[in-house]
Short mmCIF file of C-alpha atoms in Angstrom, two decimals:
data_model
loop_
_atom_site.label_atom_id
_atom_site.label_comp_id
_atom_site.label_asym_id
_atom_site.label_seq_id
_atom_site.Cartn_x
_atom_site.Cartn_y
_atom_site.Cartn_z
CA UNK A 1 120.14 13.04 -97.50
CA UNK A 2 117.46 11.14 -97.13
CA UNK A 3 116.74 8.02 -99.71
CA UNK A 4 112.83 9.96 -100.20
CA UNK A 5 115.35 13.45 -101.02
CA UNK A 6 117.81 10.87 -103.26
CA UNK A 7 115.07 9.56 -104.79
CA UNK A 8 113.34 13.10 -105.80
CA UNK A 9 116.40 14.23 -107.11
CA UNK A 10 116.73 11.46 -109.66
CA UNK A 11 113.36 11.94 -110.59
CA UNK A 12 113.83 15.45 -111.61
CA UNK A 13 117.26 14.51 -113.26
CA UNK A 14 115.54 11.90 -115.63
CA UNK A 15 112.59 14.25 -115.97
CA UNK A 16 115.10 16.94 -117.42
CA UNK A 17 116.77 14.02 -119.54
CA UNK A 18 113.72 13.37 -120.94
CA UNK A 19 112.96 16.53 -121.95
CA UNK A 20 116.23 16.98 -123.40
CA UNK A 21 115.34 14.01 -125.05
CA UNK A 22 111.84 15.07 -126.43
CA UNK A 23 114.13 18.57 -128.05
CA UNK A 24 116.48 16.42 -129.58
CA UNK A 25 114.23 13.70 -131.13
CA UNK A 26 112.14 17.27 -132.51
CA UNK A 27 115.47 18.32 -134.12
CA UNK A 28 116.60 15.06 -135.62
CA UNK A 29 112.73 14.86 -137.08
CA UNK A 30 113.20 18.30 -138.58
CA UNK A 31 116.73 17.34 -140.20
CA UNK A 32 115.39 13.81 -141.42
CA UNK A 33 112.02 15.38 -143.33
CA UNK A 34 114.70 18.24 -144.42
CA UNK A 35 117.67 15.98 -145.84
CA UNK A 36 113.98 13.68 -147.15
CA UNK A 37 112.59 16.76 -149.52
CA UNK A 38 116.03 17.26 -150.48
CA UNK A 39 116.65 13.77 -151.46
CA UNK A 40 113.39 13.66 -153.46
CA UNK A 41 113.99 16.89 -155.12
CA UNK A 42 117.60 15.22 -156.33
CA UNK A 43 116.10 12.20 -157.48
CA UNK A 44 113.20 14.84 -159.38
CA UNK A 45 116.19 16.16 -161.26
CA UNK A 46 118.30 13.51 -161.99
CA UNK A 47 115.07 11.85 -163.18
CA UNK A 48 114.22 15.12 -165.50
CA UNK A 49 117.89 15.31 -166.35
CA UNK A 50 118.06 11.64 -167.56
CA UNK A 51 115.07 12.17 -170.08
CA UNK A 52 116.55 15.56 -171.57
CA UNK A 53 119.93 13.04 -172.25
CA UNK A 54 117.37 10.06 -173.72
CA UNK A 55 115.94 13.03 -175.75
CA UNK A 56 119.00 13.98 -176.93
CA UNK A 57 120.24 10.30 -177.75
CA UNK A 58 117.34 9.51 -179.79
CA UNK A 59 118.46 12.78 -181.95
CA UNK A 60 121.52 11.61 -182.89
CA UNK A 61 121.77 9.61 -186.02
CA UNK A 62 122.56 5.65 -185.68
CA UNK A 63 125.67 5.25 -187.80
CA UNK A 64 128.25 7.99 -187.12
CA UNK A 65 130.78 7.75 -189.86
CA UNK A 66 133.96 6.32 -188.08
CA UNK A 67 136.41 9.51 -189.00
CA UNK A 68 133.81 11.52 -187.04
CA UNK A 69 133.88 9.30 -184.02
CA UNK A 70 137.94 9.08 -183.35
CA UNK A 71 139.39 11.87 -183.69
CA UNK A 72 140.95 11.08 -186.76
CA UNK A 73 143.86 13.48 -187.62
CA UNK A 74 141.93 15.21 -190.83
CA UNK A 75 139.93 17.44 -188.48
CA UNK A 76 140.73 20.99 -189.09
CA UNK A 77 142.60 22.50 -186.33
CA UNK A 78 141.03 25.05 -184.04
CA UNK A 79 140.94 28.81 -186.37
CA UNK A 80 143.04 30.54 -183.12
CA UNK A 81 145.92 28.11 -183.99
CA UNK A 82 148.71 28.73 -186.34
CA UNK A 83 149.50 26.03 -188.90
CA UNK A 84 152.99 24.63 -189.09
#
Protein backbone atom coordinates (compact mmCIF):
# COMPACT_ATOMS: atom_id res chain seq x y z
CA UNK A 1 0.00 0.00 0.00
CA UNK A 2 0.81 3.16 -0.55
CA UNK A 3 1.71 5.67 2.57
CA UNK A 4 -1.38 8.23 0.76
CA UNK A 5 -3.72 4.54 1.02
CA UNK A 6 -2.03 3.99 4.83
CA UNK A 7 -2.69 7.24 5.61
CA UNK A 8 -6.57 7.23 4.42
CA UNK A 9 -7.14 4.27 6.22
CA UNK A 10 -6.15 5.70 9.57
CA UNK A 11 -8.13 8.55 8.92
CA UNK A 12 -11.27 6.66 8.57
CA UNK A 13 -10.24 4.40 11.60
CA UNK A 14 -9.97 7.51 13.98
CA UNK A 15 -12.98 9.01 12.25
CA UNK A 16 -15.03 5.82 13.34
CA UNK A 17 -13.27 6.09 16.89
CA UNK A 18 -14.48 9.26 17.18
CA UNK A 19 -17.75 8.61 16.51
CA UNK A 20 -17.77 5.80 18.77
CA UNK A 21 -16.57 8.23 21.00
CA UNK A 22 -19.28 11.00 20.44
CA UNK A 23 -22.12 7.64 21.27
CA UNK A 24 -20.43 6.86 24.28
CA UNK A 25 -19.83 10.34 25.81
CA UNK A 26 -24.05 10.70 24.79
CA UNK A 27 -24.62 7.59 26.97
CA UNK A 28 -22.45 8.39 29.93
CA UNK A 29 -24.31 12.08 29.80
CA UNK A 30 -27.65 10.31 29.89
CA UNK A 31 -26.56 7.96 32.94
CA UNK A 32 -24.85 10.98 34.85
CA UNK A 33 -28.18 13.48 34.58
CA UNK A 34 -30.12 9.99 35.38
CA UNK A 35 -28.09 8.71 38.57
CA UNK A 36 -28.17 13.20 39.19
CA UNK A 37 -32.28 13.36 39.46
CA UNK A 38 -32.04 10.29 41.35
CA UNK A 39 -29.58 11.55 43.78
CA UNK A 40 -31.60 14.76 44.28
CA UNK A 41 -34.81 13.00 44.64
CA UNK A 42 -32.93 10.85 47.65
CA UNK A 43 -31.63 13.76 49.25
CA UNK A 44 -35.65 15.34 48.73
CA UNK A 45 -36.68 12.44 50.90
CA UNK A 46 -34.26 11.98 53.34
CA UNK A 47 -34.63 15.75 53.79
CA UNK A 48 -38.69 15.33 54.14
CA UNK A 49 -38.07 12.20 56.14
CA UNK A 50 -35.74 13.98 58.67
CA UNK A 51 -38.45 16.74 59.46
CA UNK A 52 -41.40 14.11 59.94
CA UNK A 53 -38.65 12.47 62.76
CA UNK A 54 -37.89 16.33 64.22
CA UNK A 55 -41.77 16.51 64.22
CA UNK A 56 -42.12 13.61 65.98
CA UNK A 57 -39.22 14.40 68.58
CA UNK A 58 -40.61 17.62 69.53
CA UNK A 59 -43.93 15.46 70.47
CA UNK A 60 -42.48 13.52 72.86
CA UNK A 61 -42.44 14.76 76.37
CA UNK A 62 -38.87 15.88 77.94
CA UNK A 63 -38.62 13.71 81.03
CA UNK A 64 -39.58 10.08 80.34
CA UNK A 65 -39.97 8.45 83.68
CA UNK A 66 -36.87 6.07 83.94
CA UNK A 67 -39.05 2.59 84.37
CA UNK A 68 -40.50 3.58 80.96
CA UNK A 69 -37.15 4.07 79.32
CA UNK A 70 -35.30 0.54 80.36
CA UNK A 71 -37.20 -1.97 80.09
CA UNK A 72 -37.64 -2.45 83.56
CA UNK A 73 -39.02 -5.96 84.42
CA UNK A 74 -42.68 -4.57 85.72
CA UNK A 75 -43.89 -4.27 82.13
CA UNK A 76 -46.74 -6.53 81.54
CA UNK A 77 -45.90 -9.32 79.33
CA UNK A 78 -47.25 -9.53 75.80
CA UNK A 79 -51.45 -10.84 76.26
CA UNK A 80 -50.45 -14.01 73.62
CA UNK A 81 -48.03 -15.22 76.39
CA UNK A 82 -48.80 -17.55 79.16
CA UNK A 83 -47.73 -16.54 82.66
CA UNK A 84 -45.57 -18.88 84.68
Amino acid sequence: MSKIEDLADRVDRLLLRHDELQRTNALLEQQLTAVASERDSLRSRLHAARARIDTLLERLPADLPLAATDGAATAAPPANEATP
